[in-house]
Tab-separated table of C-alpha atoms in Angstrom:
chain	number	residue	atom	x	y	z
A	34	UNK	CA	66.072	118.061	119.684
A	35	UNK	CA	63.387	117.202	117.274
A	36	UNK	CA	63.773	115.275	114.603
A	37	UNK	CA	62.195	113.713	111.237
A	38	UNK	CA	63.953	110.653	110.206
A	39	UNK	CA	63.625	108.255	107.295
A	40	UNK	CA	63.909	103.770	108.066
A	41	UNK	CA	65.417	103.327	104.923
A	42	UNK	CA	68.146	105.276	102.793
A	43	UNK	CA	67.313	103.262	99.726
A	44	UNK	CA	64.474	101.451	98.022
A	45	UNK	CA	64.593	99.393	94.874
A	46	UNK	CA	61.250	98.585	92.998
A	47	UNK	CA	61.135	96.859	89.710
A	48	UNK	CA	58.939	99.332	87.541
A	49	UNK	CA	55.166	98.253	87.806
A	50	UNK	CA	54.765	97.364	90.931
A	51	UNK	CA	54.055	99.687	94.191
A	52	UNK	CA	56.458	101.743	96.614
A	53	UNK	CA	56.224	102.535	100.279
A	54	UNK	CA	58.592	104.946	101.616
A	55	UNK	CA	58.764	105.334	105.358
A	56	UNK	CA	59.034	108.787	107.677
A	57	UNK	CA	59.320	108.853	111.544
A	58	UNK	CA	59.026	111.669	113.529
A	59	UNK	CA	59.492	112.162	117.177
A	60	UNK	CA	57.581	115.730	117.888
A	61	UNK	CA	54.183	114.791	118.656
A	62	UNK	CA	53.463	118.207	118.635
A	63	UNK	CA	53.889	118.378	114.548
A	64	UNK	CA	50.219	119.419	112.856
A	65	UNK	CA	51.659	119.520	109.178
A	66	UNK	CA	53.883	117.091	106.881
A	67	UNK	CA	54.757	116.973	103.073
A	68	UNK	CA	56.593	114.904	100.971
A	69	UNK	CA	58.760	116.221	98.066
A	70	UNK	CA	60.480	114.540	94.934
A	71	UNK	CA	64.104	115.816	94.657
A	72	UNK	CA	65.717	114.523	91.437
A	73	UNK	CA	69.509	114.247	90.779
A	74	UNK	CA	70.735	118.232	90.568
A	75	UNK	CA	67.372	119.668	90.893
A	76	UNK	CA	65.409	121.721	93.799
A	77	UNK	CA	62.729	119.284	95.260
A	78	UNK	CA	59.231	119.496	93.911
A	79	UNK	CA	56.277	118.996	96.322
A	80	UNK	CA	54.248	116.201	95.804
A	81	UNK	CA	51.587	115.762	98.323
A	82	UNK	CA	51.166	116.874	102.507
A	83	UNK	CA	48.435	116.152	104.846
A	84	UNK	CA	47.238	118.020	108.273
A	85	UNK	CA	47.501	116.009	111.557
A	86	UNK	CA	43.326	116.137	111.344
A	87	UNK	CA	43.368	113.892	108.410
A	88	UNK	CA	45.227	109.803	108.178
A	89	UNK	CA	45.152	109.530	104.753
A	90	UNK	CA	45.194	111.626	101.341
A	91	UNK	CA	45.502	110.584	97.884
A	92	UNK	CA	46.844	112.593	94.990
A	93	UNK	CA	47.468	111.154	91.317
A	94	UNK	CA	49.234	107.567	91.516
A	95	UNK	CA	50.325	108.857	95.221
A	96	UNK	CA	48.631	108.081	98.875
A	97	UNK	CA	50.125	109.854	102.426
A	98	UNK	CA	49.217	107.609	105.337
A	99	UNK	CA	49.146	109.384	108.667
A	100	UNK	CA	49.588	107.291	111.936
A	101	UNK	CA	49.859	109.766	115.001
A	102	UNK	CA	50.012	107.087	117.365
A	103	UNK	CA	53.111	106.018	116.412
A	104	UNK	CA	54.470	108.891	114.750
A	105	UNK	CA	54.974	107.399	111.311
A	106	UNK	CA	54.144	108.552	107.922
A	107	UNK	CA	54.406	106.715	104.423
A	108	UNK	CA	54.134	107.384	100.992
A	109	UNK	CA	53.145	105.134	98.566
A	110	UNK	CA	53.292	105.289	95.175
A	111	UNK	CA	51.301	103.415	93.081
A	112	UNK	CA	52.206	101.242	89.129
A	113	UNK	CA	56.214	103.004	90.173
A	114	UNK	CA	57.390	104.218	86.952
A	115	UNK	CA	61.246	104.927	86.015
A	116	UNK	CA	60.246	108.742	86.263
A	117	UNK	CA	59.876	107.979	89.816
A	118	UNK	CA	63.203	107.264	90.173
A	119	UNK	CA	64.464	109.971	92.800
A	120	UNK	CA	65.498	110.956	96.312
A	121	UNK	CA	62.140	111.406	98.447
A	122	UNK	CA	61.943	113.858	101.200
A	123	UNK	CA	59.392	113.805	104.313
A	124	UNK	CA	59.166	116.996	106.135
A	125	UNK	CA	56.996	118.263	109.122
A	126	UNK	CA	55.709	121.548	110.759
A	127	UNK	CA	54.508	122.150	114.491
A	128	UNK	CA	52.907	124.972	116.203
A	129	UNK	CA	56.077	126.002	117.592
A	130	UNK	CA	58.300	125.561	114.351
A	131	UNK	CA	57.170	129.225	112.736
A	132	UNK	CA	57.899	128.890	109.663
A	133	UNK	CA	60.656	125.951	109.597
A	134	UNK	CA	59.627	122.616	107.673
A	135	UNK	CA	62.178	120.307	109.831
A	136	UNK	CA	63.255	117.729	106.904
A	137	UNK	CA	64.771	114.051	107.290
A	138	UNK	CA	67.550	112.935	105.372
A	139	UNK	CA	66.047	111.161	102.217
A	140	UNK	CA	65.481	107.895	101.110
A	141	UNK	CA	66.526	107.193	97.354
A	142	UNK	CA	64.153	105.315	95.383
A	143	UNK	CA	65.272	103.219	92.344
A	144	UNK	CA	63.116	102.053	89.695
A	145	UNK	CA	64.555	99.278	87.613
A	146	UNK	CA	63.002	98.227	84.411
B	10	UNK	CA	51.995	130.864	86.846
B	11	UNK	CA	54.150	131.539	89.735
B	12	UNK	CA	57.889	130.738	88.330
B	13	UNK	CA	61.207	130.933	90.517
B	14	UNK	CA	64.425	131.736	89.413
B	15	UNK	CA	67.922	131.222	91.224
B	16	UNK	CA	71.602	131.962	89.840
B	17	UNK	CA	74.158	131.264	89.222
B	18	UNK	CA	73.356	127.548	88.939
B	19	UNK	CA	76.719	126.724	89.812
B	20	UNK	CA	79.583	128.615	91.560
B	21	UNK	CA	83.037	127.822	92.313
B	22	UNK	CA	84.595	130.510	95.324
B	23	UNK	CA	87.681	130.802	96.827
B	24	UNK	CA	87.969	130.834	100.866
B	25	UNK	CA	87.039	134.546	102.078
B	26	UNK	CA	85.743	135.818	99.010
B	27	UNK	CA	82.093	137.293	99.372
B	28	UNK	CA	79.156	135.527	97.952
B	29	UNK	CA	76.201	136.996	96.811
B	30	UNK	CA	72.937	134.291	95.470
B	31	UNK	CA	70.098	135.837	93.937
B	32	UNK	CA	66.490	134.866	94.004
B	33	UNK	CA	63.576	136.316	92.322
B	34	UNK	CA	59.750	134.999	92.098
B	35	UNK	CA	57.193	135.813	89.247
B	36	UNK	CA	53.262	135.631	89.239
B	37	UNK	CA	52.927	136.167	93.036
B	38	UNK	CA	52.911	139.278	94.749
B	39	UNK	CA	53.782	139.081	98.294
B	40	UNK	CA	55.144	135.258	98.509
B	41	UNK	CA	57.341	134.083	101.929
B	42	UNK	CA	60.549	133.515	100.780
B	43	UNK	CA	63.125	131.280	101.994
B	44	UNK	CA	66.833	129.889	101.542
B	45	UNK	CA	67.109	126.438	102.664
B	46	UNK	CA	71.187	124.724	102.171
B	47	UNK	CA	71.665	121.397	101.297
B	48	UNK	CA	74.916	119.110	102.172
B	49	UNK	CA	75.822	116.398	100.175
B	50	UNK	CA	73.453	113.826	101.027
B	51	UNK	CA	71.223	115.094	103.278
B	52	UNK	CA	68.006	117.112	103.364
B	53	UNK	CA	67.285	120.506	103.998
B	54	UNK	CA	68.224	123.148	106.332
B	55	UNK	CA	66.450	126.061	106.683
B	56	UNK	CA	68.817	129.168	107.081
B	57	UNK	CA	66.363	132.597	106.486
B	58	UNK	CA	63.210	133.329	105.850
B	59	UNK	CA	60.981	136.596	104.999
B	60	UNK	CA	57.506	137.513	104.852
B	61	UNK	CA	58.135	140.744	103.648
B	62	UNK	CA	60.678	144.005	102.277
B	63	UNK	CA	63.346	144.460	104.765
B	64	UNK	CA	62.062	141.852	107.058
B	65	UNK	CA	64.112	138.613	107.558
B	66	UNK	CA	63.950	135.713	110.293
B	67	UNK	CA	67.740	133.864	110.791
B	68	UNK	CA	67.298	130.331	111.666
B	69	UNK	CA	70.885	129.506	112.325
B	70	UNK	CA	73.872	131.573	113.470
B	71	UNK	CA	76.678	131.255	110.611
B	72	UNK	CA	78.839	134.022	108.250
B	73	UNK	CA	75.845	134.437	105.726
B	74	UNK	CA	72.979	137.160	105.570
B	75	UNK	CA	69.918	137.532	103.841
B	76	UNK	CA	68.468	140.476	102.110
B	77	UNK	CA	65.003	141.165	100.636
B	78	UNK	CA	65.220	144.588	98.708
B	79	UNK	CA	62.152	144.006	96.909
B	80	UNK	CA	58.962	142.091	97.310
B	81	UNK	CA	60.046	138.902	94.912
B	82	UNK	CA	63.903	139.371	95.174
B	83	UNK	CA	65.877	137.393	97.865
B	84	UNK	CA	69.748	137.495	98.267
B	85	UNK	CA	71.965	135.067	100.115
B	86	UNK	CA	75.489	137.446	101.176
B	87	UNK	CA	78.180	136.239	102.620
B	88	UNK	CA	81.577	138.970	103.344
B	89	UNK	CA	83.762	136.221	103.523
B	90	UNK	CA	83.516	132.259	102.815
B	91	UNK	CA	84.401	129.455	104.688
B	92	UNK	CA	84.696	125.785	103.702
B	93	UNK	CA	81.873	124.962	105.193
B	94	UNK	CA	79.714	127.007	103.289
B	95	UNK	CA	79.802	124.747	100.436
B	96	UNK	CA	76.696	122.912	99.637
B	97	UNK	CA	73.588	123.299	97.566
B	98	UNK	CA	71.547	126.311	98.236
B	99	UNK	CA	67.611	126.460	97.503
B	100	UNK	CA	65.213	129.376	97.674
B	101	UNK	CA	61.377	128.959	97.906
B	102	UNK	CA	58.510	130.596	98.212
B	103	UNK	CA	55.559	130.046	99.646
B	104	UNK	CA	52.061	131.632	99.767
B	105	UNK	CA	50.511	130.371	103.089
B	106	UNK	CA	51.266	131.568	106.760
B	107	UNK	CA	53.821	130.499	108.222
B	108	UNK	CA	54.630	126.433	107.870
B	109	UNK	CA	51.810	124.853	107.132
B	110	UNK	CA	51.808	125.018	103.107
B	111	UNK	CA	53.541	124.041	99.822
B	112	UNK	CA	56.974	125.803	99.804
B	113	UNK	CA	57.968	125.706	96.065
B	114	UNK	CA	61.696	125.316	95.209
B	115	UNK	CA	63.881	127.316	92.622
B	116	UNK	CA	66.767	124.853	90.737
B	117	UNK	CA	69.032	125.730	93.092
B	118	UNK	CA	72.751	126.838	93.061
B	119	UNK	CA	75.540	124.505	93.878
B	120	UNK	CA	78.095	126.519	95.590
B	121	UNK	CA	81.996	124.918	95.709
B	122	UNK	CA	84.154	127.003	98.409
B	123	UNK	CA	88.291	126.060	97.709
């Protein structure tokens, strides 16, 4: 089936300098992706998602890059912060998905001072 | 502002005993609700959805059953546990049409079957 999956389980960033965390997915068909924030306990917290008509979209310290040709989406994070410090979700919706966001596994983001 | 609750936060049932998670959403009126369970160490899996009273979508077969008596409640039942219902369960809402929108997550409820 379809999937959404993540290159890397877990980053480590010294605190200050930028993170890029990674997303592939394999259904082309997929119009609609997010990222979410899920800290240690806690229900995940949206951050920022982008439509398949856009490549890139920036939010506060935070950029989504869209590359449909290879079916690849990043996050980056800009000046990462120990806040940051979390498990990072990518997640995707097609046409033919209703009203499931499909979500990869997670890649866990460290932030050391 | 739109606020979601879940309880309990944490729950500790023995094999074949029922289960019953609640849900409820403030400062919305007719949200899309969903329950989403989490293993340890992955990500999300959708299991129902509803975009209104009395109307839910099952997105995989298993023992549990969803409920929506009123417009911002949403139960998670189950008659009788199984081990593998343990996990971390999450409720959201959402205010778009189908997929293609913000789904906003309660805390959760971590659920321990023995």
């Amino acid at each position: 089936g379809e999937s959404v999956g993540l290159h890397l389980p877990t980053l480590s960033v010294q605190e200050g300098d930028n993170s890029i965390i990674n997303c592939a997915y394999s259904n082309s068909a997929s119009d609609y992706f997010i990222w979410y924030k899920q800290e240690s306990g806690k229900g995940p917290q949206f951050i920022i998602d982008i439509r398949s008509n856009m490549d890139k979209r920036q939010g506060q310290r935070v950029t989504v890059l869209l590359n449909k040709t290879v079916k690849h989406l990043s996050l980056q994070i800009a000046a990462t912060q120990p806040g940051d410090s979390a498990v990072y979700f990518c997640a995707e919706n097609s046409p033919n998905s209703g009203y499931a966001l499909n979500f990869g596994k997670g890649t866990s983001l460290l932030v050391t001072p | 502002s739109q606020t979601i609750h879940q309880w309990p936060a944490t729950l500790v049932q023995p094999v074949g005993s029922p289960l019953s998670l609640e849900c409820t959403v403030e400062g919305t009126s007719n949200p899309n609700l969903y329950w989403y369970r989490q293993a340890a160490g992955r990500g999300l899996q959708l299991l129902f959805y509803s975009v209104g009273i009395g109307q839910i979508s099952s997105e995989v077969p298993q023992n549990l059953s969803a409920s929506r008596p009123q417009d911002r409640q949403f139960i998670l039942s189950s008659k009788k546990l199984l081990l593998s219902d343990s996990g971390f369960y999450l409720c959201a809402w959402s205010g778009l049409a189908g997929g293609k929108g913000e789904q906003y997550f309660g805390p959760g409820t971590r659920l321990t079957v023995t």
